[in-house]
Amino acid sequence: MTGRISKTRELNSQVSTGTWRGLLLLVGLIALLGSVYLGQNGQATMTGRRAQDLQEQLDRIERENAQLEVEIAKLTLPSRVAERGKALGFRPATITQTVFIVVKNYPVDSKPAAPPVTAAPASSSGLTALWNDLLTWIGLSPAAQTVEATGP
Amino acid sequence: MSTQALPRAPVRLRAALIMIFAVGLVLAARLFYWQIIRWDEIRQRADNEKVVDTKVEARRGSILTSDGQLLAEDNYLYTISVDPRQIDKQPDLARQLAPILGQSADSILTRFRSEVPPIVLTKDAPALVGEAVQDLQKQPGMAGLAVSSRRVRVYPGGSFGAHVIGFVNTEGKAANGVEDFQNTDLRGVDGNISGASDALHDIIPFDLPTHKPPVDGADIYLTLDAGMQRVVEAELANAIRDSRAASGCIIVLDPKTGAILALAVWPTADLNAYYANLSRLSNPTVSAQYEPGSVFKIITTAAALDAGTVSPGTYFDDTGSIYVGGRLIKNHNDIAPGRVNLTEVLRQSLNVEAAKMSVGMGAERFYQYVRNFGFGSLTRVDLADEVAGQVKSVGDGRWRDADLATNAFGQGISVTPLQMITAVAAVANQGKLMHPHIVKQTRYSNGDVHTTNPEMVRQVIRPETAQTLTRLLADAIIGESINKAVVPGYRIAGKTGTASIPIPGGYDPVATIASFAGYLPADDPRFVILVKLDKPQTSEWGSQVASPVFAAVAKQLVVMAGLPPDSVRLSGK
């Protein structure tokens, strides 16, 4: 009888240990899954927040850009430029004031004229050269002089 | 006792079990019904509560001239209001708002204390102001500062190119011009963003929201040249002022491509305030028809020359009048010049000889040419609300024999200004009728670019006919010692028109439509220009009021285009 009881207790103990281990494993698994889920969710939230911020920044820049474009368009309106030119003493050129020079054998239908080329100033003072070198060194090109391409 | 109780217990237990099972079954059935069968609907209802779906409007494309001058663009205007009761430090806010709004801090503070909230500090402020105030909102204690924005269509030029552009109203509906005709490309496709929302239905970044980005509208580059458009608008305004005309229009077309380089209409209006002047913003160059008068003799002469019924050497005996279909046709001012050649017919704009030419060709051939030149049908220009004009046909019930004669000098036939200039451009372009167009390029947001290629509709007259007619038209202008259309240094071809205005029961006895259609340089035309002035007061004649406008425009266009005088240009050939 006593032997049977002790065997039952041993069995119960074994079952209980197994159950506890299983339960622990389950809890551990749930905790792991939970932490993975929460981590993912947190990451997604962070990314979502960042995406929202970037979108807001983009919208803002686009809106400001649109406003600036409109302002530039207003300032460069031909009628406004003409008025400003007139105020500064300019007058529209007339046919009689326009001088056309005939260039013999000018290749009208050949390749398009070469674009304006940039060249370094032909002569510059030592100070100017130093200044230009400095600008180049900090990543800004010195003011280039545009030279019109000459025709043939 | 126990032996009696035992048999009853399982029965009760069974009954209880059956009841529990039955209830469970009912619950399971209900669960199945709600969770499986009506899952979609329930899910939808739940989502509606917590998920917000916000439309993300596509940016409407911009409209620009061929040289990049911005004509129309979407913009945002901001309204800034304050509820001072929800502001922690009012003097601080007033001090920070002052430089942004361009108001004094004291005046803002005074308003905080004297006005009933919410206080609207500014309306329709530009983006830079609105965004700066939005930055202030992020500071603590600024719950009472509100910024709201609305999208508006802005036209930086005001009335510049108004009739070409059209407008978009406050409901976002496009009307007139390119805005309407190109609406599908311009408007883009709205997107949406959906995700979990807070109590105010603002999306919270709990999860990555579902985002269907909008497809922005395409930017449209027009064939209009900003500089030429300015010249044309300025000269039209001058012409209206000088001639005291009721209205008018000028179109400049490139005859080789059909590209509209400039198009001005008077009266005009500021597109930003379209609602105040709706009637002024319809485009009569495509949507209104008129009787062209003697300008139409270009078409009649072209047809007769091409049909071979007349030639440059043909002489006419003009007695000043002729009966056609029982109707007396007379020259203007009742002149009877006698023996004249074709150049004189054009120079003196003789109605009688024009009538003889159409009658000589026969109705069928004449109307075939008229239709081939594009009259009576849409030009298919890319502008909204185009009408086809009215050309009667033999046997259509409205046509009378006399119409053959009157149509020859532009009476009894209705055309749009664009049809008229397109037909004249065909003569300038070796007889090739080009499809007129205003859109040069469409630049889609995905980087695709569609460029409009010149499209020939048909060869209307032979190139030799076109050259002959050009020579005759140019000679007719040179032959006139005081022709006001002359552009010094350039040989021009063209024709004046003075048309009567039909009114119920006949024609207006006083008012006329004065016009001039011409092109230059005559040997290799770069510009075709149509000037049309309605009801001028200083003179009824096209030669007096429209021709000088043609010359004024042409003189500036040749300088702008760098087009040398004939003597220079032809010296190298």
XYZ file of C-alpha atoms in Angstrom:
725
model
C 0.000 0.000 0.000
C 2.746 2.483 1.040
C 4.766 1.443 -2.007
C 1.780 2.205 -4.226
C 1.302 5.646 -2.674
C 4.960 6.575 -3.062
C 4.835 5.415 -6.717
C 1.744 7.555 -7.298
C 3.473 10.574 -5.708
C 6.531 9.987 -7.874
C 4.283 9.768 -10.929
C 2.448 12.914 -9.861
C 5.752 14.668 -9.324
C 6.960 13.607 -12.770
C 3.690 14.791 -14.361
C 3.814 18.008 -12.455
C 7.423 18.679 -13.487
C 6.596 17.942 -17.127
C 3.564 20.166 -17.021
C 5.519 22.972 -15.425
C 8.242 22.653 -18.025
C 5.649 22.685 -20.798
C 3.934 25.639 -19.280
C 7.225 27.454 -18.894
C 8.086 26.673 -22.475
C 4.697 27.947 -23.599
C 5.041 31.131 -21.591
C 8.535 31.609 -22.948
C 7.319 31.087 -26.472
C 4.450 33.508 -25.986
C 6.839 36.047 -24.472
C 9.192 35.609 -27.387
C 6.430 35.947 -29.943
C 5.040 38.907 -28.041
C 8.365 40.674 -27.932
C 8.921 39.992 -31.645
C 5.426 41.320 -32.405
C 5.897 44.376 -30.229
C 9.329 44.999 -31.716
C 7.969 44.774 -35.243
C 5.034 46.939 -34.366
C 7.252 49.517 -32.730
C 9.493 49.529 -35.766
C 6.492 49.936 -38.056
C 5.189 52.771 -35.913
C 8.560 54.493 -35.981
C 8.782 54.072 -39.733
C 5.204 55.271 -40.148
C 5.952 58.326 -38.065
C 9.076 59.044 -40.088
C 7.166 58.561 -43.339
C 4.529 60.989 -42.095
C 7.187 63.557 -41.203
C 8.910 63.202 -44.554
C 5.602 63.498 -46.400
C 4.799 66.647 -44.438
C 8.210 68.067 -45.287
C 7.743 67.199 -48.946
C 4.282 68.781 -49.031
C 5.612 71.864 -47.348
C 8.522 72.231 -49.745
C 6.232 71.668 -52.729
C 3.825 74.325 -51.498
C 6.572 76.831 -50.865
C 8.115 76.001 -54.220
C 4.780 76.558 -55.961
C 4.450 79.936 -54.276
C 7.945 80.940 -55.308
C 7.287 79.824 -58.885
C 4.192 81.998 -59.011
C 6.088 84.960 -57.597
C 8.881 84.490 -60.125
C 6.289 84.219 -62.907
C 4.709 87.488 -61.785
C 8.079 89.217 -61.723
C 9.146 87.903 -65.133
C 5.873 88.604 -66.877
C 6.752 90.148 -70.278
C 4.534 93.169 -69.712
C 6.199 93.817 -66.348
C 9.670 93.375 -67.794
C 8.752 95.733 -70.649
C 7.491 98.348 -68.212
C 10.595 98.006 -66.074
C 12.779 98.278 -69.160
C 10.927 101.400 -70.209
C 11.361 102.902 -66.757
C 15.081 102.240 -66.985
C 15.224 104.082 -70.279
C 15.230 101.151 -72.685
C 13.148 101.279 -75.833
C 12.021 98.436 -78.078
C 14.279 98.024 -81.092
C 12.765 98.886 -84.440
C 13.550 97.341 -87.800
C 15.521 100.380 -88.873
C 17.654 100.248 -85.742
C 18.482 96.582 -86.239
C 21.633 95.935 -88.188
C 21.967 92.553 -89.855
C 25.388 91.460 -91.017
C 25.561 89.024 -93.873
C 28.112 86.319 -93.257
C 29.097 84.769 -96.581
C 28.686 81.014 -96.782
C 27.328 80.846 -93.254
C 26.271 77.210 -92.794
C 22.628 77.788 -91.964
C 21.401 74.220 -92.286
C 24.466 72.443 -90.982
C 25.046 71.351 -87.406
C 23.676 73.656 -84.732
C 25.994 76.359 -83.530
C 28.284 75.422 -80.716
C 26.936 76.348 -77.311
C 28.555 79.152 -75.395
C 31.763 77.904 -73.935
C 33.143 78.812 -70.597
C 36.721 79.789 -70.278
C 38.944 81.025 -67.546
C 39.569 84.718 -67.552
C 42.279 85.591 -70.005
C 44.126 87.650 -67.473
C 43.542 88.099 -63.844
C 45.311 89.751 -61.066
C 47.087 87.717 -58.439
C 44.388 88.549 -55.886
C 41.596 87.474 -58.261
C 43.407 84.236 -59.030
C 43.803 83.605 -55.326
C 40.134 84.294 -54.743
C 39.123 81.971 -57.577
C 41.415 79.266 -56.244
C 39.844 79.672 -52.838
C 36.314 79.403 -54.308
C 37.295 76.300 -56.219
C 38.873 74.819 -53.112
C 35.635 75.231 -51.110
C 33.625 73.760 -53.943
C 32.224 76.884 -55.601
C 33.152 77.630 -59.172
C 34.545 81.102 -59.677
C 32.428 83.391 -61.857
C 33.083 82.144 -65.360
C 33.309 84.466 -68.296
C 31.092 83.378 -71.136
C 32.663 83.641 -74.532
C 30.374 83.581 -77.553
C 31.295 80.862 -79.993
C 32.498 82.509 -83.153
C 30.985 81.547 -86.468
C 32.958 80.112 -89.322
C -31.966 6.456 -0.454
C -28.884 6.717 -2.437
C -30.029 3.884 -4.655
C -33.211 5.935 -5.456
C -31.350 9.224 -6.102
C -28.699 7.771 -8.318
C -30.855 7.007 -11.370
C -32.309 10.598 -11.392
C -29.004 12.402 -11.304
C -27.768 11.422 -14.807
C -31.090 12.459 -16.247
C -30.749 15.952 -14.824
C -27.140 15.988 -15.755
C -27.960 14.871 -19.257
C -30.702 17.477 -19.466
C -28.319 20.147 -18.264
C -25.669 18.955 -20.684
C -28.178 18.977 -23.528
C -29.277 22.478 -22.607
C -25.691 23.665 -22.348
C -24.923 22.001 -25.665
C -28.006 23.540 -27.237
C -27.110 26.990 -25.938
C -23.542 26.418 -27.105
C -24.826 25.380 -30.472
C -26.968 28.496 -30.742
C -24.022 30.628 -29.683
C -21.762 28.855 -32.170
C -24.367 29.356 -34.893
C -24.608 33.071 -34.039
C -20.851 33.312 -33.935
C -20.664 31.606 -37.292
C -23.284 34.001 -38.631
C -21.549 37.123 -37.388
C -17.932 36.051 -37.802
C -18.127 34.123 -41.036
C -21.227 35.071 -42.975
C -21.338 38.769 -42.100
C -17.584 39.100 -41.575
C -17.075 41.618 -44.321
C -19.791 43.922 -43.133
C -18.719 43.790 -39.497
C -15.096 44.299 -40.464
C -16.115 47.271 -42.570
C -18.056 48.785 -39.677
C -15.111 48.296 -37.360
C -12.734 49.796 -39.881
C -15.012 52.743 -40.360
C -14.695 53.445 -36.687
C -10.950 53.198 -36.408
C -9.520 53.447 -39.931
C -9.623 56.740 -41.767
C -9.360 56.888 -45.545
C -8.119 60.274 -46.724
C -8.094 61.415 -50.337
C -4.734 62.750 -51.462
C -5.420 65.220 -54.241
C -3.221 65.056 -57.300
C -1.431 68.271 -58.153
C -2.998 69.828 -61.225
C -0.419 70.312 -63.939
C 0.927 73.735 -64.772
C 0.480 75.595 -68.047
C 3.485 77.367 -69.528
C 4.369 79.186 -72.713
C 6.822 77.636 -75.163
C 9.607 79.670 -73.559
C 8.722 78.573 -70.028
C 6.678 81.515 -68.769
C 4.341 80.128 -66.107
C 0.691 80.817 -66.943
C -1.237 78.639 -64.487
C -0.316 76.674 -61.399
C -1.854 75.171 -58.276
C -1.130 77.079 -55.114
C -2.221 77.049 -51.487
C -3.724 79.921 -49.572
C -3.886 79.917 -45.789
C -6.348 81.299 -43.270
C -4.925 81.954 -39.818
C -7.209 82.324 -36.831
C -6.779 82.430 -33.084
C -8.862 81.607 -30.031
C -6.967 83.610 -27.358
C -8.668 81.680 -24.538
C -6.593 78.666 -25.496
C -3.295 80.532 -25.753
C -1.046 80.420 -22.701
C 1.074 83.481 -23.402
C -0.804 85.877 -25.650
C 1.867 88.629 -25.755
C 4.467 86.056 -26.805
C 2.253 84.777 -29.621
C 1.476 88.317 -30.780
C 5.176 89.128 -30.827
C 5.983 85.990 -32.858
C 3.097 86.435 -35.292
C 3.832 90.098 -36.010
C 6.782 89.689 -38.397
C 5.178 86.696 -40.133
C 1.892 88.447 -40.806
C 3.373 91.878 -41.370
C 1.244 93.345 -38.583
C 2.300 95.037 -35.374
C 2.368 92.983 -32.174
C 0.290 95.624 -30.424
C -2.490 95.511 -32.992
C -2.606 91.702 -32.813
C -2.728 91.812 -29.034
C -5.467 94.435 -29.126
C -7.511 92.177 -31.367
C -6.956 89.253 -28.991
C -8.478 91.300 -26.201
C -11.261 93.069 -28.051
C -12.692 90.639 -30.613
C -14.921 87.619 -30.213
C -13.053 84.378 -30.906
C -12.207 82.797 -33.228
C -10.330 85.846 -34.541
C -9.339 85.577 -38.193
C -5.935 87.245 -38.361
C -5.440 86.842 -42.088
C -7.151 85.234 -45.057
C -5.594 83.893 -48.259
C -2.055 84.206 -46.945
C 0.655 82.658 -49.128
C 2.360 79.342 -48.347
C 5.447 80.841 -46.740
C 3.280 82.663 -44.178
C 1.016 79.671 -43.573
C 3.909 77.272 -43.086
C 5.659 79.660 -40.668
C 2.522 79.871 -38.539
C 2.234 76.078 -38.636
C 5.696 75.974 -37.056
C 4.411 78.149 -34.216
C 1.539 75.728 -33.687
C 4.027 73.061 -32.632
C 5.094 75.067 -29.594
C 3.409 74.218 -26.281
C 0.435 76.293 -25.198
C -0.672 77.115 -28.767
C -3.872 75.066 -28.863
C -5.849 78.139 -29.843
C -3.807 78.876 -32.989
C -5.485 77.450 -36.084
C -4.197 77.291 -39.659
C -6.314 76.048 -42.534
C -5.340 75.868 -46.189
C -7.159 75.621 -49.467
C -5.919 74.784 -52.914
C -6.460 77.433 -55.571
C -5.559 77.760 -59.216
C -3.351 80.787 -59.659
C -2.781 82.670 -62.906
C 0.349 84.797 -62.378
C -0.260 86.790 -65.546
C -3.811 87.789 -64.601
C -5.350 88.452 -67.993
C -2.207 87.434 -69.918
C -3.226 84.774 -72.451
C -6.564 84.522 -70.657
C -8.598 83.241 -73.603
C -6.098 80.548 -74.394
C -5.686 79.348 -70.827
C -9.293 79.180 -69.594
C -9.788 78.774 -65.850
C -10.622 76.369 -63.039
C -13.442 77.457 -60.762
C -13.599 77.149 -56.978
C -15.197 73.708 -57.272
C -12.224 72.562 -59.310
C -14.151 72.418 -62.564
C -12.239 73.519 -65.643
C -13.818 75.868 -68.169
C -12.653 77.271 -71.500
C -9.340 77.077 -73.261
C -6.541 74.678 -72.489
C -7.729 74.148 -68.907
C -10.902 72.571 -70.224
C -9.629 70.885 -73.383
C -6.594 69.333 -71.677
C -8.387 68.653 -68.393
C -7.771 64.905 -68.483
C -4.007 65.360 -68.691
C -3.891 68.350 -66.358
C -5.958 67.005 -63.463
C -4.002 63.775 -62.791
C -5.407 60.970 -60.646
C -6.138 61.420 -56.939
C -4.571 58.976 -54.517
C -5.533 57.998 -50.991
C -3.990 57.157 -47.655
C -5.687 54.974 -45.058
C -4.661 53.942 -41.573
C -5.652 53.849 -37.929
C -6.983 57.175 -36.769
C -7.286 59.086 -33.540
C -10.430 60.623 -32.094
C -10.091 63.561 -34.483
C -9.879 61.155 -37.432
C -6.249 62.062 -38.035
C -4.050 59.158 -39.053
C -1.814 57.954 -36.222
C 1.411 56.198 -37.133
C 0.438 53.041 -35.207
C 1.086 50.987 -38.275
C 2.320 51.668 -41.778
C -0.659 53.289 -43.489
C -1.850 51.999 -46.841
C -0.820 54.596 -49.365
C -1.908 54.876 -52.959
C 0.085 57.885 -54.137
C -1.617 60.395 -56.417
C -0.517 60.700 -60.017
C 0.126 64.391 -60.538
C -1.229 66.080 -63.628
C 0.932 66.736 -66.665
C 2.555 70.092 -67.295
C 1.445 71.592 -70.600
C 3.791 73.719 -72.672
C 1.951 75.850 -75.206
C 3.098 77.034 -78.604
C 2.504 80.605 -77.405
C 5.585 82.782 -77.308
C 5.400 85.002 -74.220
C 7.058 87.971 -75.916
C 4.861 87.779 -79.012
C 1.779 87.353 -76.846
C 2.649 90.551 -74.991
C 3.125 92.441 -78.258
C -0.156 91.195 -79.652
C -2.103 91.971 -76.470
C -0.591 95.448 -76.245
C -1.297 96.230 -79.920
C -4.851 94.943 -79.659
C -5.483 97.155 -76.637
C -4.044 100.123 -78.570
C -6.188 99.300 -81.605
C -9.351 99.041 -79.546
C -8.561 102.385 -77.917
C -7.672 104.092 -81.207
C -10.544 102.726 -83.295
C -13.030 102.694 -80.419
C -14.053 99.206 -81.488
C -16.377 97.164 -79.299
C -14.188 94.090 -79.345
C -11.510 92.406 -81.387
C -8.895 89.743 -81.687
C -5.460 89.098 -83.147
C -4.015 85.683 -83.953
C -0.459 84.935 -85.030
C 0.151 81.539 -86.604
C 3.217 79.744 -87.899
C 2.025 78.696 -91.379
C 4.502 75.839 -91.707
C 3.460 74.046 -88.527
C 0.030 75.424 -87.644
C 1.369 76.453 -84.226
C -0.487 79.372 -82.665
C 2.233 81.790 -81.576
C -0.014 84.427 -80.059
C -3.729 84.873 -79.546
C -5.295 87.930 -77.981
C -8.922 88.848 -77.466
C -10.518 92.060 -76.266
C -12.328 92.490 -73.917
C -10.406 90.379 -71.510
C -10.354 89.783 -67.766
C -8.188 88.645 -64.895
C -8.411 84.858 -64.618
C -7.878 85.063 -60.862
C -11.228 86.855 -60.642
C -12.954 84.889 -63.403
C -16.289 84.935 -61.557
C -16.588 88.704 -62.026
C -16.244 88.586 -65.822
C -17.400 85.203 -67.070
C -18.801 86.590 -70.324
C -15.441 88.146 -71.207
C -13.569 84.884 -70.941
C -15.139 82.784 -73.671
C -12.806 82.540 -76.646
C -14.459 84.065 -79.750
C -11.535 83.053 -81.979
C -12.856 79.490 -81.863
C -16.344 79.726 -80.425
C -17.851 82.715 -82.230
C -18.487 82.963 -85.938
C -18.619 86.020 -88.151
C -18.995 86.862 -91.817
C -15.408 87.494 -92.953
C -16.082 89.907 -95.818
C -13.418 90.614 -98.404
C -10.654 88.657 -96.645
C -12.513 85.667 -98.044
C -11.578 86.795 -101.557
C -8.212 85.134 -100.867
C -10.060 81.816 -100.776
C -12.210 82.572 -103.812
C -9.203 83.671 -105.867
C -7.192 80.649 -104.738
C -10.006 78.346 -105.792
C -10.469 80.029 -109.165
C -6.733 80.022 -109.887
C -6.380 76.394 -108.840
C -9.430 75.357 -110.857
C -7.940 77.161 -113.858
C -10.969 79.346 -114.463
C -8.836 82.480 -114.055
C -5.139 83.198 -114.373
C -2.871 86.108 -113.418
C -3.238 87.330 -117.002
C -7.027 87.305 -116.974
C -8.695 90.677 -117.502
C -12.166 91.497 -116.277
C -14.582 94.126 -117.450
C -16.088 95.470 -114.274
C -19.223 97.528 -114.812
C -19.814 97.937 -111.095
C -22.703 95.533 -110.723
C -23.986 92.123 -111.706
C -27.171 90.149 -111.097
C -26.759 86.634 -109.711
C -29.822 84.572 -108.829
C -31.949 87.646 -109.075
C -29.851 89.603 -106.617
C -27.895 92.719 -107.503
C -24.234 92.481 -106.530
C -22.333 95.772 -106.357
C -18.809 96.905 -105.554
C -18.165 98.901 -102.415
C -18.836 102.615 -102.874
C -20.513 101.646 -106.201
C -17.209 101.872 -108.064
C -17.065 100.606 -111.686
C -13.364 100.420 -112.567
C -13.816 98.943 -116.051
C -11.010 96.721 -117.414
C -8.960 95.297 -114.526
C -6.577 92.401 -114.003
C -6.544 90.020 -111.046
C -4.113 92.130 -109.024
C -6.456 95.122 -109.421
C -9.413 92.955 -108.434
C -7.634 92.160 -105.171
C -6.289 95.666 -104.665
C -9.660 97.318 -105.194
C -11.438 94.413 -103.514
C -14.058 94.135 -106.243
C -17.131 92.185 -105.149
C -18.445 91.897 -108.684
C -15.323 90.108 -109.947
C -15.205 87.828 -106.916
C -18.796 86.865 -107.693
C -17.882 86.252 -111.322
C -15.050 83.954 -110.214
C -17.267 81.750 -108.029
C -20.032 81.671 -110.633
C -17.441 80.832 -113.282
C -16.224 77.870 -111.255
C -19.701 76.571 -110.548
C -21.210 75.965 -107.146
C -19.995 72.412 -106.720
C -16.340 73.197 -107.334
C -16.424 76.458 -105.389
C -17.917 74.881 -102.269
C -15.585 71.928 -102.562
C -12.643 74.330 -102.316
C -14.310 76.237 -99.485
C -14.757 73.031 -97.523
C -11.252 71.844 -98.365
C -9.914 75.056 -96.854
C -11.567 73.918 -93.628
C -14.671 76.089 -93.546
C -17.838 74.494 -92.209
C -15.940 71.991 -90.092
C -13.978 72.057 -86.852
C -10.285 72.784 -87.111
C -9.780 70.346 -84.174
C -7.618 72.893 -82.433
C -6.822 71.894 -78.861
C -9.000 74.626 -77.331
C -12.418 74.135 -75.782
C -15.786 75.102 -77.226
C -14.876 75.271 -80.896
C -17.685 75.763 -83.402
C -17.687 74.765 -87.060
C -19.051 77.924 -88.661
C -21.758 77.808 -91.310
C -21.279 77.031 -94.959
C -24.432 76.490 -96.954
C -24.471 73.685 -99.486
C -26.262 73.444 -102.775
C -29.553 71.706 -102.120
C -29.568 72.021 -98.342
C -32.751 74.083 -98.426
C -31.164 77.309 -97.160
C -28.941 77.822 -100.165
C -30.009 80.229 -102.926
C -28.307 80.932 -106.271
C -27.295 84.373 -105.027
C -25.330 82.772 -102.185
C -22.761 81.561 -104.689
C -21.997 85.195 -105.510
C -22.188 86.676 -102.003
C -20.175 83.849 -100.438
C -17.353 84.682 -102.873
C -16.746 87.978 -101.059
C -17.373 86.591 -97.619
C -21.011 87.425 -97.133
C -23.627 84.844 -96.140
C -20.920 82.505 -94.905
C -19.873 82.262 -91.258
C -16.402 81.358 -90.120
C -14.391 81.510 -86.940
C -11.286 83.707 -86.848
C -9.170 80.586 -86.381
C -10.680 78.949 -89.469
C -9.960 82.101 -91.446
C -6.308 82.369 -90.432
C -5.769 78.623 -90.901
C -7.085 78.882 -94.458
C -4.887 81.902 -95.227
C -1.960 80.013 -93.697
C -2.593 77.214 -96.203
C -2.008 79.694 -99.028
C 1.137 80.915 -97.272
C 2.289 77.316 -96.841
C 2.356 76.205 -100.497
C -1.288 75.133 -100.364
C -0.854 72.773 -97.422
C -3.570 73.138 -94.785
C -2.018 72.492 -91.387
C -3.810 71.401 -88.260
C -3.746 74.442 -85.936
C -2.567 73.640 -82.440
C -1.756 75.387 -79.188
C -0.126 72.564 -77.200
C 3.538 72.141 -77.964
C 4.448 69.547 -75.391
C 2.852 67.553 -72.588
C 5.208 66.510 -69.810
C 3.730 63.751 -67.650
C 4.697 63.262 -64.020
C 6.205 59.851 -64.780
C 8.725 61.518 -67.084
C 6.981 60.741 -70.361
C 6.979 63.619 -72.821
C 4.565 63.959 -75.703
C 5.468 66.523 -78.331
C 2.873 67.698 -80.816
C 4.142 67.176 -84.325
C 2.914 69.404 -87.149
C 0.130 67.643 -88.993
C -0.957 68.402 -92.533
C -4.705 68.120 -93.012
C -4.637 68.147 -96.788
C -3.158 69.822 -99.859
C -5.884 72.319 -100.693
C -4.400 74.013 -103.736
C -1.316 73.285 -105.808
C 1.949 74.909 -104.627
C 2.165 76.877 -107.891
C -1.308 78.297 -107.280
C -0.285 79.335 -103.765
C 2.855 81.038 -105.101
C 0.899 82.843 -107.805
C -1.726 84.046 -105.364
C 0.948 85.194 -102.913
C 2.556 87.223 -105.689
C -0.811 88.762 -106.611
C -1.632 89.606 -102.994
C 1.802 91.122 -102.445
C 1.591 93.106 -105.684
C -1.844 94.376 -104.694
C -0.435 95.731 -101.430
C 2.583 97.307 -103.149
C 0.294 98.823 -105.765
C -1.539 100.695 -103.077
C 0.529 103.797 -102.406
C -0.854 104.391 -98.924
C -1.415 100.857 -97.764
C -1.202 100.899 -93.999
C -0.271 97.234 -93.735
C 3.135 97.776 -95.285
C 6.116 96.704 -93.212
C 9.192 98.540 -94.529
C 11.815 96.153 -95.812
C 9.506 93.140 -96.021
C 7.268 91.997 -98.829
C 3.921 91.089 -97.342
C 0.888 89.338 -98.806
C -2.547 89.969 -97.435
C -6.065 91.203 -97.839
C -8.321 93.596 -96.000
C -11.913 92.863 -95.111
C -14.849 95.051 -94.231
C -17.818 92.883 -93.430
C -21.376 93.766 -92.715
C -22.851 92.397 -89.508
C -26.003 90.338 -89.928
C -28.962 91.383 -87.803
C -32.505 90.015 -87.881
C -33.971 90.929 -91.258
C -30.742 91.961 -92.975
C -27.458 93.659 -92.155
C -26.560 96.389 -89.723
C -26.572 99.574 -91.786
C -23.726 101.177 -89.849
C -21.549 98.735 -87.951
C -18.895 96.610 -89.644
C -16.225 94.086 -88.837
C -12.867 95.400 -90.031
C -10.134 92.852 -90.563
C -6.828 92.134 -92.210
C -5.222 88.763 -92.854
C -1.698 88.634 -94.161
C 1.678 86.998 -93.952
C 5.338 87.793 -94.242
C 7.905 87.506 -95.685
C 5.829 86.748 -98.754
C 8.388 84.411 -100.347
C 8.968 82.322 -97.230
C 6.300 83.186 -94.648
C 7.158 82.945 -90.975
C 4.053 84.592 -89.563
C 0.427 84.712 -90.592
C -1.455 87.435 -88.753
C -5.180 88.000 -88.545
C -6.489 91.246 -87.080
C -10.221 91.582 -86.522
C -11.924 94.607 -84.992
C -15.663 94.601 -84.316
C -17.691 97.752 -84.831
C -14.847 100.276 -85.050
C -16.025 103.859 -84.633
C -13.268 105.897 -86.271
C -13.589 104.185 -89.652
C -15.632 101.284 -90.921
C -12.894 100.038 -93.264
C -10.456 97.238 -92.609
C -7.844 99.090 -94.617
C -8.074 102.025 -92.215
C -8.277 100.364 -88.818
C -7.060 96.754 -89.156
C -4.168 97.153 -91.618
C -2.148 99.491 -89.358
C -2.526 97.020 -86.510
C -1.180 94.245 -88.740
C 1.821 96.412 -89.561
C 2.410 97.380 -85.920
C 2.399 93.739 -84.861
C 4.486 92.526 -87.803
C 7.151 95.209 -87.284
C 7.742 93.973 -83.750
C 7.545 90.275 -84.576
C 10.280 90.465 -87.194
C 12.603 92.151 -84.716
C 11.776 89.619 -81.992
C 12.294 86.711 -84.368
C 15.515 88.193 -85.719
C 14.065 88.068 -89.205
C 16.220 90.186 -91.529
C 14.649 92.452 -94.169
C 14.213 90.920 -97.617
C 17.179 92.839 -98.981
C 19.481 91.226 -96.406
C 17.818 87.819 -96.333
C 17.654 87.355 -100.081
C 21.086 88.776 -100.766
C 22.699 85.510 -99.770
C 20.421 83.380 -101.962
